[in-house]
Coordinates of C-alpha atoms and ligand atoms in Angstrom, one line a residue:
M1438 CA -2.1 -87.1 208.9
A1439 CA -5.3 -88.4 210.2
A1440 CA -5.9 -85.5 212.3
D1441 CA -5.3 -83.3 209.1
I1442 CA -8.0 -85.3 207.8
N1443 CA -10.3 -85.0 210.2
Q1444 CA -9.6 -81.3 210.8
T1445 CA -10.9 -80.6 206.9
I1446 CA -14.0 -83.3 207.1
E1447 CA -15.1 -80.6 210.4
V1448 CA -14.3 -77.7 208.7
I1449 CA -16.7 -79.0 205.7
K1450 CA -19.3 -80.1 207.8
N1451 CA -19.4 -76.4 209.5
L1452 CA -19.4 -74.7 206.0
R1453 CA -21.7 -77.2 204.7
E1454 CA -24.3 -75.9 207.9
R1455 CA -23.7 -72.3 207.7
Y1456 CA -24.1 -72.3 203.8
N1457 CA -27.1 -74.5 203.9
A1458 CA -25.4 -76.9 201.4
V1459 CA -25.6 -80.5 200.0
I1460 CA -22.9 -82.2 199.0
L1461 CA -23.5 -84.7 196.1
A1462 CA -20.9 -87.3 194.9
H1463 CA -20.7 -89.6 192.3
L1464 CA -19.7 -93.3 193.0
Y1465 CA -16.5 -93.1 191.4
Q1466 CA -15.2 -90.5 193.8
Q1467 CA -12.1 -90.7 195.9
A1468 CA -13.6 -92.9 199.2
E1469 CA -13.2 -89.9 201.5
V1470 CA -15.3 -87.7 199.2
Q1471 CA -17.9 -90.4 199.0
D1472 CA -17.7 -90.5 202.7
I1473 CA -18.3 -86.5 203.5
A1474 CA -21.3 -86.6 201.0
D1475 CA -25.0 -86.2 201.9
F1476 CA -26.2 -88.3 198.7
V1477 CA -23.6 -91.0 196.5
G1478 CA -25.2 -91.9 193.8
D1479 CA -25.1 -92.6 190.0
S1480 CA -25.8 -89.9 187.3
L1481 CA -30.0 -90.9 187.2
G1482 CA -29.9 -90.4 191.0
L1483 CA -27.7 -87.5 191.4
S1484 CA -29.8 -85.5 189.2
Q1485 CA -33.0 -86.5 190.9
E1486 CA -31.3 -85.3 194.2
A1487 CA -30.0 -82.0 192.4
A1488 CA -34.0 -81.4 191.5
K1489 CA -35.4 -82.1 194.3
T1490 CA -32.7 -80.4 197.1
D1491 CA -33.9 -77.3 198.9
A1492 CA -30.3 -76.7 199.8
D1493 CA -29.1 -73.1 198.6
V1494 CA -25.9 -74.5 197.7
I1495 CA -24.8 -77.7 195.8
V1496 CA -21.3 -79.0 195.8
F1497 CA -21.2 -81.5 193.2
C1498 CA -18.2 -84.1 193.3
G1499 CA -18.0 -85.5 190.0
V1500 CA -17.4 -84.2 186.5
H1501 CA -18.2 -81.2 184.9
F1502 CA -21.5 -82.4 182.7
M1503 CA -23.0 -83.6 186.4
A1504 CA -22.8 -80.1 187.6
E1505 CA -24.0 -78.7 184.5
T1506 CA -27.1 -80.8 184.9
A1507 CA -27.6 -79.8 188.5
A1508 CA -27.5 -76.0 187.5
I1509 CA -29.8 -76.7 184.4
L1510 CA -32.4 -78.2 187.1
S1511 CA -31.9 -75.5 189.7
P1512 CA -30.7 -72.1 188.1
E1513 CA -31.3 -70.6 191.5
K1514 CA -28.8 -72.6 193.6
T1515 CA -25.0 -72.1 193.5
V1516 CA -23.9 -75.2 191.5
L1517 CA -20.1 -75.7 192.8
L1518 CA -17.8 -78.0 191.0
P1519 CA -14.5 -78.0 193.5
E1520 CA -12.3 -79.2 190.6
I1521 CA -13.0 -77.3 187.7
N1522 CA -10.7 -79.4 185.5
A1523 CA -12.7 -82.4 186.3
G1524 CA -14.3 -83.2 182.9
C1525 CA -15.3 -86.1 180.7
P1526 CA -13.5 -87.0 177.7
M1527 CA -16.6 -88.8 176.5
A1528 CA -18.8 -85.6 176.6
D1529 CA -16.2 -83.8 174.6
M1530 CA -16.5 -86.1 171.6
V1531 CA -19.8 -84.6 170.6
T1532 CA -20.6 -80.6 169.9
A1533 CA -23.4 -78.7 169.3
E1534 CA -22.1 -77.8 166.2
A1535 CA -21.4 -81.4 165.2
L1536 CA -24.6 -82.7 166.2
R1537 CA -26.5 -80.0 164.1
E1538 CA -24.9 -81.0 161.2
K1539 CA -25.9 -84.5 161.9
K1540 CA -29.7 -83.6 162.5
R1541 CA -29.6 -82.2 158.8
E1542 CA -28.6 -85.8 157.8
Y1543 CA -31.1 -87.3 160.0
P1544 CA -33.9 -84.8 159.9
D1545 CA -36.9 -87.2 160.9
A1546 CA -34.8 -89.2 163.8
V1547 CA -35.4 -88.4 167.6
V1548 CA -32.1 -87.3 169.3
V1549 CA -31.3 -89.1 172.5
C1550 CA -28.4 -88.1 174.4
Y1551 CA -26.6 -89.7 176.9
V1552 CA -26.6 -87.3 180.0
N1553 CA -22.9 -87.6 179.5
S1554 CA -23.0 -84.5 177.3
S1555 CA -22.8 -80.5 177.5
A1556 CA -25.4 -78.6 178.0
E1557 CA -25.1 -77.1 174.8
V1558 CA -25.7 -80.9 173.3
K1559 CA -28.7 -81.7 175.5
A1560 CA -30.2 -78.4 174.3
E1561 CA -29.9 -79.8 170.5
S1562 CA -31.7 -82.9 171.8
D1563 CA -35.1 -84.1 172.3
I1564 CA -34.4 -86.2 175.2
C1565 CA -31.8 -87.6 177.7
C1566 CA -31.1 -90.6 179.2
T1567 CA -28.5 -92.0 181.9
S1568 CA -27.2 -95.6 181.8
A1569 CA -29.9 -96.5 184.3
N1570 CA -33.0 -95.5 181.8
A1571 CA -31.3 -95.8 178.5
V1572 CA -33.5 -98.5 177.3
K1573 CA -36.6 -97.3 178.9
I1574 CA -36.1 -94.0 177.2
V1575 CA -35.4 -95.4 173.8
R1576 CA -38.1 -97.5 174.1
S1577 CA -40.6 -94.3 174.8
V1578 CA -39.6 -92.9 171.2
P1579 CA -42.4 -93.4 169.0
A1580 CA -42.1 -96.8 167.3
D1581 CA -42.0 -95.5 163.4
K1582 CA -38.9 -92.9 164.4
R1583 CA -35.3 -93.8 163.9
V1584 CA -33.2 -93.0 167.3
L1585 CA -30.0 -90.9 166.8
F1586 CA -28.1 -91.8 170.0
V1587 CA -25.1 -89.6 171.1
P1588 CA -22.2 -89.6 172.3
D1589 CA -21.4 -93.3 173.4
R1590 CA -21.5 -95.7 170.8
N1591 CA -21.1 -98.7 173.4
L1592 CA -24.3 -97.7 175.1
G1593 CA -26.0 -97.0 171.7
H1594 CA -25.2 -100.1 170.8
Y1595 CA -26.3 -102.3 174.0
V1596 CA -29.5 -100.3 173.7
G1597 CA -30.1 -101.2 170.3
I1598 CA -30.2 -104.6 171.3
Q1599 CA -32.5 -104.5 174.3
S1600 CA -34.9 -102.2 172.6
G1601 CA -34.9 -103.8 169.0
R1602 CA -35.0 -100.4 167.8
E1603 CA -32.8 -98.8 165.1
I1604 CA -30.3 -96.7 166.6
I1605 CA -27.9 -94.1 164.3
Y1606 CA -24.6 -94.3 166.3
W1607 CA -22.3 -91.2 167.1
D1608 CA -18.9 -92.6 167.3
G1609 CA -17.8 -91.5 171.4
Y1610 CA -16.8 -93.8 174.0
C1611 CA -15.5 -93.5 177.8
N1612 CA -11.5 -93.9 177.5
T1613 CA -12.0 -95.7 180.7
H1614 CA -14.7 -98.1 179.8
D1615 CA -13.5 -99.0 176.4
K1616 CA -10.0 -99.9 177.9
L1617 CA -11.2 -102.9 179.3
T1618 CA -11.0 -106.1 176.9
A1619 CA -13.0 -109.3 176.2
E1620 CA -9.4 -110.8 177.2
D1621 CA -9.3 -109.0 180.7
V1622 CA -12.7 -110.0 181.6
K1623 CA -12.0 -113.9 180.6
K1624 CA -8.7 -113.8 182.5
A1625 CA -10.8 -112.7 185.5
M1626 CA -13.3 -115.3 185.2
A1627 CA -10.8 -118.2 184.7
A1628 CA -9.1 -116.8 188.0
H1629 CA -12.7 -116.4 190.0
P1630 CA -15.0 -119.4 188.5
D1631 CA -17.9 -119.1 190.8
A1632 CA -18.1 -114.9 190.6
T1633 CA -20.8 -113.1 189.0
V1634 CA -19.6 -111.0 186.1
M1635 CA -21.6 -107.5 186.4
V1636 CA -20.3 -104.4 183.7
H1637 CA -21.3 -101.0 182.8
P1638 CA -23.0 -100.4 179.6
E1639 CA -20.1 -98.2 178.6
C1640 CA -18.2 -101.6 178.1
R1641 CA -17.5 -102.7 174.7
P1642 CA -19.9 -105.2 172.9
E1643 CA -17.6 -107.8 173.6
V1644 CA -17.4 -107.1 176.8
I1645 CA -21.0 -106.9 177.5
E1646 CA -21.5 -110.4 175.9
L1647 CA -19.4 -112.3 178.4
A1648 CA -21.3 -110.6 181.2
D1649 CA -24.1 -112.0 183.7
Q1650 CA -25.3 -108.5 184.4
V1651 CA -25.3 -105.2 182.7
F1652 CA -25.9 -102.2 185.2
S1653 CA -25.6 -98.8 185.8
T1654 CA -23.1 -98.2 188.6
S1655 CA -26.3 -97.9 191.2
G1656 CA -27.8 -101.1 189.4
M1657 CA -24.3 -102.6 190.5
I1658 CA -25.0 -101.6 194.0
R1659 CA -28.5 -102.8 194.6
F1660 CA -27.8 -106.3 192.6
A1661 CA -24.6 -106.9 194.8
R1662 CA -26.7 -106.5 198.1
E1663 CA -29.5 -108.5 197.0
S1664 CA -28.2 -111.3 195.4
D1665 CA -27.5 -114.5 196.8
N1666 CA -23.9 -114.7 195.1
R1667 CA -21.1 -114.0 197.3
E1668 CA -18.6 -113.1 194.3
F1669 CA -18.5 -110.5 192.0
I1670 CA -16.1 -109.2 189.0
I1671 CA -16.7 -105.4 188.4
G1672 CA -16.6 -104.3 185.0
T1673 CA -16.7 -100.3 185.8
E1674 CA -14.5 -97.4 187.6
M1675 CA -12.8 -98.7 190.8
G1676 CA -14.5 -96.1 192.8
I1677 CA -17.5 -98.4 193.2
L1678 CA -15.7 -100.6 195.2
H1679 CA -16.2 -98.4 198.1
Q1680 CA -19.8 -98.4 198.3
L1681 CA -20.1 -102.4 197.1
Y1682 CA -17.8 -103.2 200.3
K1683 CA -20.0 -100.7 202.4
T1684 CA -23.1 -102.3 201.2
A1685 CA -21.9 -105.6 201.0
P1686 CA -19.0 -106.4 203.5
E1687 CA -19.3 -110.1 203.3
K1688 CA -19.2 -110.4 200.1
I1689 CA -15.9 -110.5 197.6
F1690 CA -15.3 -108.1 194.2
H1691 CA -13.0 -108.0 192.1
L1692 CA -12.3 -105.4 189.7
A1693 CA -11.9 -106.8 186.1
S1694 CA -8.9 -104.9 185.1
D1695 CA -6.6 -102.5 187.2
K1696 CA -6.9 -100.3 183.9
L1697 CA -10.5 -99.2 185.2
V1698 CA -9.6 -95.7 186.4
C1699 CA -11.0 -92.2 185.7
P1700 CA -8.7 -89.8 186.3
N1701 CA -11.0 -87.1 186.2
M1702 CA -13.5 -88.8 188.6
K1703 CA -10.3 -89.0 191.0
A1704 CA -9.5 -85.1 190.6
T1705 CA -11.6 -83.9 193.7
S1706 CA -10.2 -84.0 196.9
L1707 CA -11.4 -83.0 200.2
E1708 CA -9.4 -80.3 200.3
K1709 CA -10.8 -78.9 197.2
V1710 CA -14.4 -79.7 198.6
K1711 CA -13.3 -77.6 201.7
W1712 CA -11.6 -74.7 199.5
A1713 CA -15.3 -74.8 197.3
L1714 CA -17.4 -74.0 200.2
E1715 CA -14.8 -71.4 201.7
E1716 CA -14.7 -69.5 198.5
M1717 CA -18.0 -70.1 196.7
Q1718 CA -16.4 -71.2 193.5
P1719 CA -15.6 -72.4 191.1
R1720 CA -19.3 -72.0 190.2
I1721 CA -21.1 -73.7 187.5
M1722 CA -23.8 -71.5 185.4
V1723 CA -25.4 -72.3 181.8
P1724 CA -26.7 -69.2 180.1
D1725 CA -30.4 -69.1 180.0
E1726 CA -31.2 -69.6 176.1
I1727 CA -29.2 -72.8 176.6
R1728 CA -30.8 -73.7 179.9
E1729 CA -34.4 -73.5 179.2
K1730 CA -33.6 -76.1 175.9
A1731 CA -31.5 -78.6 177.9
L1732 CA -34.0 -78.4 180.8
G1733 CA -36.8 -80.0 178.2
A1734 CA -34.6 -82.8 177.4
V1735 CA -33.9 -83.5 181.3
E1736 CA -37.4 -82.9 182.2
R1737 CA -38.6 -85.4 179.4
M1738 CA -35.9 -88.2 180.8
I1739 CA -37.4 -87.8 184.4
A1740 CA -41.3 -87.9 183.1
V1741 CA -40.6 -90.9 181.8
K1742 CA -42.0 -93.7 184.0
Ligands
LIG852 P1 -23.7 -93.9 185.9 O1 -23.2 -93.5 187.2 O2 -24.8 -93.1 185.6 O3 -23.9 -95.3 185.9 O4 -22.7 -93.6 184.9 C1 -21.2 -93.6 184.7 C2 -20.4 -93.1 184.4 O5 -19.7 -93.1 183.8 C3 -20.5 -91.5 184.6 O6 -19.8 -90.5 184.2
LIG853 FE1 -16.5 -89.9 181.3 FE2 -16.0 -92.5 181.6 FE3 -14.9 -91.0 183.2 FE4 -17.6 -91.7 183.4 S1 -16.0 -92.9 183.7 S2 -16.7 -89.2 183.7 S3 -17.8 -91.8 181.1 S4 -14.9 -90.9 181.1

């Protein structure tokens, strides 16, 4: 079994070199997929990496919207999503048509779209954000404008509180993070009273209220490394535990609930990465007229300092 994995890893490394490919992996990916990647990070870090790489091929180990964002930023590159069915249920909760309708209701609002959205939805938006920069992006909107925030109601709520801005929410949510309840967190806190509670802003407002820290996935990694605390309760998808233990092996991390699993993020395997590089598919492409408009929203996000 181990020999098989080592053989697969060897083949992937050879193909990566032969095709001048770069492998990007989100922090929720399976441990062995993270370990083969050239870069492991959160949505913001991955999109920045996709924008600056000089590789010819990007193998995106994540979900569909992430690979699409890479294709928006680098149309000349071949962008592969090893598991074509790895979608994001939250991203599917808003369509371009539904958003156009909402914009007619609020014609003066500035549309901020979470990067967890399709290229068509990005194309209908004024500016993108990720969980790492959402508060900064909303603060960059002119003060006399209301913000229409799509599709995550939990992130929208958090950003509204942090920025003090009036937000019109969309009723979308992540069905992994939204499963985490305040009861789950209280139970974990009772079991580990010395632990620092870190949660992702895709969690429900009552969960966020209980937390000591609210971070994107890479924010959690940074904080765990730099903090003097030794013990943490983690309110995000379980795949992050792999990098947390790699980064701070002397510390202890408790997942706030064993419900915190995103099946879409777990759908990519080493075998699929190998197959994608052998076959140069499944390839993610965005039609030009959508891509150009979506690029504006992504570039405006990257430009906010
Ligand atoms: P970040 O990695 O940007 O924190 O996002 C989490 C997520 O749910 C991505 O799908
Ligand atoms: Fe989408 Fe949630 Fe999975 Fe992230 S964790 S990909 S937001 S369903």
